[in-house]
CSV table of C-alpha atoms and ligand atoms in Angstrom, one decimal:
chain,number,residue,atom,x,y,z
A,1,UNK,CA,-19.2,53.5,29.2
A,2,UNK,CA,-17.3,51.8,26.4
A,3,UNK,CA,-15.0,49.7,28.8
A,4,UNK,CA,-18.5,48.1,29.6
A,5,UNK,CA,-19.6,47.3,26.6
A,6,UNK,CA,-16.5,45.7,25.6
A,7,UNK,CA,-16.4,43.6,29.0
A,8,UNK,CA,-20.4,42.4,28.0
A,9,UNK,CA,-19.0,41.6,25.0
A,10,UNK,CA,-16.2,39.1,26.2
A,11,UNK,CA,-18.5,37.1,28.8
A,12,UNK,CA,-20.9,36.2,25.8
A,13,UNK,CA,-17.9,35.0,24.0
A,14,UNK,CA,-16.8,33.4,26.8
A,15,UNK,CA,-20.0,31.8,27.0
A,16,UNK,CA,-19.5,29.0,24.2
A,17,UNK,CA,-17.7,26.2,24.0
A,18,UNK,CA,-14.0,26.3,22.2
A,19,UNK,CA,-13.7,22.8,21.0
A,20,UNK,CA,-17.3,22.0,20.4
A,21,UNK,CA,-19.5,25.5,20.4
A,22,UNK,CA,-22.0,24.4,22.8
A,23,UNK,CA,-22.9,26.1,26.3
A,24,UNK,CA,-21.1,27.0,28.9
A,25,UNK,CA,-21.8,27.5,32.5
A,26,UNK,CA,-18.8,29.5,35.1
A,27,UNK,CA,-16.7,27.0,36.1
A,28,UNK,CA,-14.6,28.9,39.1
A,29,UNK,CA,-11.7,31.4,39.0
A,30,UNK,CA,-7.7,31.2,38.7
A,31,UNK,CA,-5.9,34.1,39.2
A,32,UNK,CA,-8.7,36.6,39.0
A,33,UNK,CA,-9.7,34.9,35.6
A,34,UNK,CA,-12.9,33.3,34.7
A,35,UNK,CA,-12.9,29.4,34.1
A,36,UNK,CA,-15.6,28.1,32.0
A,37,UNK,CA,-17.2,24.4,32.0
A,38,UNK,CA,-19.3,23.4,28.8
A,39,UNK,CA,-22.2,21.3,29.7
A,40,UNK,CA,-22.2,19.0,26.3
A,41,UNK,CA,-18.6,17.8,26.0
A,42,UNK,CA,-17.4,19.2,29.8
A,43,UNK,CA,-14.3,20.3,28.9
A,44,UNK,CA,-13.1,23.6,30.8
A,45,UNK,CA,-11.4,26.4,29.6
A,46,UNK,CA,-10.3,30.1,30.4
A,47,UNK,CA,-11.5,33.9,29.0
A,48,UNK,CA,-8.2,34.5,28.2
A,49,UNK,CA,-4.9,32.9,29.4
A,50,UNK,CA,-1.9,34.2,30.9
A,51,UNK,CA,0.7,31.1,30.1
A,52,UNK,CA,1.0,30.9,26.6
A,53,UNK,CA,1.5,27.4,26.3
A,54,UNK,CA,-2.5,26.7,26.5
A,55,UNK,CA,-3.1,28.8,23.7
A,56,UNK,CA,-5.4,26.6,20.7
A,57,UNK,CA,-2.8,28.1,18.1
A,58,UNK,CA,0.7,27.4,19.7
A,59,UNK,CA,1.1,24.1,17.9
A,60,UNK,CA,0.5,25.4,14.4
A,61,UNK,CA,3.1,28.2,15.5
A,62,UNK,CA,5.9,25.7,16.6
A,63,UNK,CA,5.5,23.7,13.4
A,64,UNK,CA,6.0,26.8,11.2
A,65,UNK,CA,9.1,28.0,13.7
A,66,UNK,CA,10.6,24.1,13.7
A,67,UNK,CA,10.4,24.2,9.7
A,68,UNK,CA,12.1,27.2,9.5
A,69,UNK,CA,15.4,26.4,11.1
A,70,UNK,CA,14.7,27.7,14.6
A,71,UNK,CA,16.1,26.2,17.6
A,72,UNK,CA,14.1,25.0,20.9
A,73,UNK,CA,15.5,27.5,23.1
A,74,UNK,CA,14.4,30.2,20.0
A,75,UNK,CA,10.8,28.6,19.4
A,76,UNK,CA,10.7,29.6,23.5
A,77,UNK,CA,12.5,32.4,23.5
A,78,UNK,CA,9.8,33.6,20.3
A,79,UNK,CA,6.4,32.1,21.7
A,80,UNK,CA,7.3,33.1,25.7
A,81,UNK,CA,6.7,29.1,26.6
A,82,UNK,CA,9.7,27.1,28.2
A,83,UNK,CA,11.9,24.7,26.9
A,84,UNK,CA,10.2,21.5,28.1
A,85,UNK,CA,6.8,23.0,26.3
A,86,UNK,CA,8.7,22.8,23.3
A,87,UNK,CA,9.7,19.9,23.6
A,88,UNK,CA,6.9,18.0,24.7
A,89,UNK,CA,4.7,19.6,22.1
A,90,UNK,CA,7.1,18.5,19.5
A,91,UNK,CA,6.9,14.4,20.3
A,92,UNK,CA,2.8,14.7,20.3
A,93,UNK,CA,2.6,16.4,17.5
A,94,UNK,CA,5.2,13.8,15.8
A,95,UNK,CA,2.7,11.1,17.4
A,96,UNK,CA,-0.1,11.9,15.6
A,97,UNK,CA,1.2,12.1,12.0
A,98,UNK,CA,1.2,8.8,10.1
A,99,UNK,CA,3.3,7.7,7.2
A,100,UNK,CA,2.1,8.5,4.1
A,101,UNK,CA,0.7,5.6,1.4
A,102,UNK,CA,3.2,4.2,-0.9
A,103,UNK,CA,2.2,3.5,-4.5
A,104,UNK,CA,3.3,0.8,-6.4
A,105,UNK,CA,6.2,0.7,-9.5
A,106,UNK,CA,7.7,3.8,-9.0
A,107,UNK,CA,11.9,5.0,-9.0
A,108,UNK,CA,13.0,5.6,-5.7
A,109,UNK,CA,16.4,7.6,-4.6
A,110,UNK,CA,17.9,6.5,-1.3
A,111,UNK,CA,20.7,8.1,0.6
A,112,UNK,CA,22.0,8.1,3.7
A,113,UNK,CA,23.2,11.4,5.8
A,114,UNK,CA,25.8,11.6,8.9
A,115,UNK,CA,24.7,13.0,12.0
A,116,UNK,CA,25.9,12.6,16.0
A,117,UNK,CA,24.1,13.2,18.8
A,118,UNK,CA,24.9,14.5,22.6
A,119,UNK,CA,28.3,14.1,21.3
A,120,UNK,CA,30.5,14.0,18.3
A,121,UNK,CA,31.6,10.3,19.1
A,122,UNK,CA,27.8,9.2,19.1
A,123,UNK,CA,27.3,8.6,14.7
A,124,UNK,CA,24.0,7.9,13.9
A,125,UNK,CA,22.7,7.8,9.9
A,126,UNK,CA,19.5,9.9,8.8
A,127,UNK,CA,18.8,6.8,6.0
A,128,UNK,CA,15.3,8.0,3.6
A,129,UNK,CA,13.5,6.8,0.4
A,130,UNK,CA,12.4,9.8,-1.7
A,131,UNK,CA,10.4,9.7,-4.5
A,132,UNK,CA,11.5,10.8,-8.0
A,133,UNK,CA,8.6,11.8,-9.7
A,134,UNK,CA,7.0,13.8,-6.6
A,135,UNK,CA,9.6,13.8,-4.6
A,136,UNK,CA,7.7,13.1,-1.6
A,137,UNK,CA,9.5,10.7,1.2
A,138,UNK,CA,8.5,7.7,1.3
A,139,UNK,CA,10.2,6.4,4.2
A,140,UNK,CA,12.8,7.1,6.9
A,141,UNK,CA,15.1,5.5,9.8
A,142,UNK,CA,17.6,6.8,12.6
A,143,UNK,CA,19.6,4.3,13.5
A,144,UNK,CA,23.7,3.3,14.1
A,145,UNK,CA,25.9,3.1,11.0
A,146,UNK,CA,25.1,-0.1,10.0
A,147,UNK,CA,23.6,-1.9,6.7
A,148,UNK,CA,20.5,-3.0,9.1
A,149,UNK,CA,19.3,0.4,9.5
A,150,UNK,CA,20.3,1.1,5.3
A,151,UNK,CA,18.0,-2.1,4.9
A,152,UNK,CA,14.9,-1.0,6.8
A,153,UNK,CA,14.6,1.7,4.4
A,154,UNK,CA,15.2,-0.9,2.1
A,155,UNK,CA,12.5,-3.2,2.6
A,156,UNK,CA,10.1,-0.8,2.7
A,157,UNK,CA,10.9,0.5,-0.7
A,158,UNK,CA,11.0,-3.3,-2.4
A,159,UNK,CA,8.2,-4.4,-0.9
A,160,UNK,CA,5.9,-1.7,-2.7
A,161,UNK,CA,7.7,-3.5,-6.1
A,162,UNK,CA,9.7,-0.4,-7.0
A,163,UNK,CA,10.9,-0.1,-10.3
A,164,UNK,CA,14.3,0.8,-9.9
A,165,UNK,CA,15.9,2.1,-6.8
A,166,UNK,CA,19.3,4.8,-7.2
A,167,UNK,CA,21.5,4.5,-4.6
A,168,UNK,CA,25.5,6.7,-4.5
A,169,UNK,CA,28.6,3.8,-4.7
A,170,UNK,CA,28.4,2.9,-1.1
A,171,UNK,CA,29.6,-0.9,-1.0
A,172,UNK,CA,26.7,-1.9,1.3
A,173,UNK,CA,23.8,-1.0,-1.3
A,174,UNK,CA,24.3,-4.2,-3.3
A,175,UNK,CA,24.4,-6.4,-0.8
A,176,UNK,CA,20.4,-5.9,0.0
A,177,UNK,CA,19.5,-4.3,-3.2
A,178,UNK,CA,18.7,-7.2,-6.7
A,179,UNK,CA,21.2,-6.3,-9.1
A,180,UNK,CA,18.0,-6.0,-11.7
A,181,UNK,CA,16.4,-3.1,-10.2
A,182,UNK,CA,19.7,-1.2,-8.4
A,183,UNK,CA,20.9,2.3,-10.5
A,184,UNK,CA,24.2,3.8,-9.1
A,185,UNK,CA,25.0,5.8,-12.1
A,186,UNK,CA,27.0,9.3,-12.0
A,187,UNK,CA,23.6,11.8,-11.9
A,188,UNK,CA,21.2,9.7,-10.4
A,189,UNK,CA,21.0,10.5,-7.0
A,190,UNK,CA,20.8,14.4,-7.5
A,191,UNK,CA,17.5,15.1,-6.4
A,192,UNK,CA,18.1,13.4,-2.9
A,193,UNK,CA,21.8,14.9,-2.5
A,194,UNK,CA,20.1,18.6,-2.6
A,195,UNK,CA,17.5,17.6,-0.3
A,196,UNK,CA,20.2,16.9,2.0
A,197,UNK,CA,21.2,20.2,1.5
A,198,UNK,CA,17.7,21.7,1.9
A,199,UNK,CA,17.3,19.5,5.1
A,200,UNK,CA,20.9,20.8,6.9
A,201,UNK,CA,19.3,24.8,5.9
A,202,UNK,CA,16.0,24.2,7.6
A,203,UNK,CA,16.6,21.7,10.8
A,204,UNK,CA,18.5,23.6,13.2
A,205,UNK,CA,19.5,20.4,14.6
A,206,UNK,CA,21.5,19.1,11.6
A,207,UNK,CA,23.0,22.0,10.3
A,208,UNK,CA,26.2,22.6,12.7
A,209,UNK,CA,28.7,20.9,14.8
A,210,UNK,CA,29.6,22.8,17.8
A,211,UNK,CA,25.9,24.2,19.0
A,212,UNK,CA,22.3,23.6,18.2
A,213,UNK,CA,22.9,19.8,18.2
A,214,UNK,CA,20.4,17.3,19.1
A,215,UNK,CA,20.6,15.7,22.3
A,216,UNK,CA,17.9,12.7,21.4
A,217,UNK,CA,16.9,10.7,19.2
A,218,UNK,CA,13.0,10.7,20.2
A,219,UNK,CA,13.2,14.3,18.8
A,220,UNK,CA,15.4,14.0,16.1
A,221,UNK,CA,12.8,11.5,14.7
A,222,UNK,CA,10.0,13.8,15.9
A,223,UNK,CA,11.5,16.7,14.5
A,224,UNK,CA,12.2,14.8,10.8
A,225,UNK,CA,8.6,13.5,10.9
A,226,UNK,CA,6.9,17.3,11.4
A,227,UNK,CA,9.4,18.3,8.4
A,228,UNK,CA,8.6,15.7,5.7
A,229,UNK,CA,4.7,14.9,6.3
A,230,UNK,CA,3.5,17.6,8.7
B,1,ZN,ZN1,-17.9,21.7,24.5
């Protein structure tokens, strides 16, 4: 007797809309399960799913799993999804985050890091702006090891008028930087050098040689944009 109340129970559930809480009418079944179609926005969806990759909640679970140092084939291997779920899922959620406003006359720290990917021969720079007050990214570039991608960063961060910008002793910083506004005293770049630290503990991708590398770039960039404004 209780198994049928708890089955009534389900169908009403089942009965409104997921995305938009309207009505629903029976929409067919796959594999023995109950496919719904809501008659205001008529989108479809299931009771209950067997392939956890159509969950609602499996992108909010990837992002926390991603930010805490976990590796695609572990985010699977966690979740039950495959691989190429992962994967996918990561570049659309990347797509929909935007960069973040950037005020005007504020001290920026700039820093570039040393990364490689599919093999140790391929260099590629992690180059970001952050912040020193908040210290909140304000941009970021992937590129080759070159002062074009050091002065993409660069341009972003003068042409919000910043006040001063502190930079390490790389020779290729006052080439693109005015002498007025360039810092590269002994202590100045601290707060960025430990977030380089922070970023090699929590990207699984960046924080050793021989495994867990990344293989692309689309994700590395993907992957960076979920950590810093996700
Ligand atoms: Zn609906």
């Amino acid at each position: 007797m209780k198994e049928n109340i708890y089955k009534c129970y389900t169908i009403v559930g089942g009965n409104t809309c997921k995305h938009c809480n309207g009505t629903c009418i029976k929409h067919g079944k796959v594999n023995n399960c109950q496919r719904y179609k809501c008659k205001s926005c008529s989108k479809t969806f299931m009771s209950h799913y067997k392939n956890n990759g159509c969950l609602p909640q499996i992108n909010t679970s990837i992002v926390q799993l991603l930010k805490e140092g976990c590796g695609i084939r572990s985010i699977g291997r966690l979740l039950s999804i495959s691989n190429t779920t992962v994967l996918k899922r990561i570049i659309l959620i990347a797509k929909k985050i935007s960069k973040p406003v950037i005020s005007f006359n504020k001290t920026y720290e700039v820093d570039e890091m040393r990364t490689f990917y599919k093999s140790k021969t391929r260099l590629l720079w992690i180059v970001y702006a952050l912040r020193s007050d908040t210290k909140q990214i304000a941009d970021f570039v992937v590129g080759r090891r070159t002062i074009k991608t050091l002065k993409r960063v660069i341009d972003t961060v003068l042409l919000s008028g910043a006040e001063k910008i502190c930079t390490d002793k790389l020779h290729l910083y006052k080439y693109i930087i005015p002498e007025n506004i360039h810092q590269s005293k002994r202590y100045s770049t601290n707060n960025i050098e430990r977030k380089n630290l922070t970023l090699r503990t929590y990207l699984k991708r960046l924080s050793r040689r021989t495994i867990c590398f990344t293989k692309s770039v689309a994700v590395l960039i993907a992957c960076l944009k979920i950590y810093f404004w996700n």
